[in-house]
Amino acid sequence: MQGIKKQHLPQKTCVACGRPFSWRKKWERHWDEVKYCSDKCRRNKGNPDSD
């Protein structure tokens, strides 16, 4: 991922809130397994109405 500008980072859609999110360095080794944009969405995965 070296040399990639921010606007060209891979994106996914959060399965909990439906918002798009971009690749982060901390997800580098397991990007294919990332489903949620944040810890809050991961905790509320069964209840999409709780914000």
CSV table of C-alpha atoms in Angstrom, one decimal:
chain,number,residue,atom,x,y,z
A,1,MET,CA,0.0,0.0,0.0
A,2,GLN,CA,3.0,2.3,0.0
A,3,GLY,CA,2.7,5.3,-2.2
A,4,ILE,CA,-1.1,5.2,-2.4
A,5,LYS,CA,-2.9,8.6,-2.0
A,6,LYS,CA,-5.8,8.8,0.5
A,7,GLN,CA,-8.4,9.3,-2.3
A,8,HIS,CA,-7.3,6.0,-3.8
A,9,LEU,CA,-7.6,3.7,-0.7
A,10,PRO,CA,-9.8,0.7,-1.0
A,11,GLN,CA,-13.3,1.2,0.5
A,12,LYS,CA,-16.0,-1.1,2.0
A,13,THR,CA,-19.5,-0.5,3.3
A,14,CYS,CA,-20.1,-1.2,7.0
A,15,VAL,CA,-22.6,-4.0,7.5
A,16,ALA,CA,-24.0,-2.4,10.6
A,17,CYS,CA,-24.5,1.2,9.6
A,18,GLY,CA,-24.2,1.1,5.8
A,19,ARG,CA,-21.7,3.9,5.6
A,20,PRO,CA,-18.6,3.6,3.5
A,21,PHE,CA,-15.2,3.4,5.2
A,22,SER,CA,-11.6,3.3,3.9
A,23,TRP,CA,-8.7,1.1,4.4
A,24,ARG,CA,-6.6,1.8,7.5
A,25,LYS,CA,-3.0,0.8,8.3
A,26,LYS,CA,-4.1,-1.2,11.4
A,27,TRP,CA,-6.3,-3.4,9.2
A,28,GLU,CA,-3.5,-4.1,6.7
A,29,ARG,CA,-3.1,-7.8,7.6
A,30,HIS,CA,-6.8,-8.6,7.7
A,31,TRP,CA,-8.6,-6.2,5.4
A,32,ASP,CA,-10.5,-9.0,3.8
A,33,GLU,CA,-12.1,-9.9,7.2
A,34,VAL,CA,-13.0,-6.3,8.2
A,35,LYS,CA,-16.8,-5.8,8.2
A,36,TYR,CA,-17.4,-2.8,10.5
A,37,CYS,CA,-16.2,0.8,10.3
A,38,SER,CA,-15.8,1.2,14.1
A,39,ASP,CA,-15.9,-0.6,17.4
A,40,LYS,CA,-19.3,1.0,18.1
A,41,CYS,CA,-20.8,-0.7,14.9
A,42,ARG,CA,-19.1,-4.0,15.8
A,43,ARG,CA,-20.8,-3.9,19.3
A,44,ASN,CA,-24.2,-2.9,17.8
A,45,LYS,CA,-24.1,-5.4,14.9
A,46,GLY,CA,-27.3,-7.0,16.0
A,47,ASN,CA,-29.2,-3.7,16.6
A,48,PRO,CA,-28.7,-1.2,13.7
A,49,ASP,CA,-31.1,1.4,15.2
A,50,SER,CA,-28.9,2.1,18.2
A,51,ASP,CA,-26.6,5.1,17.7
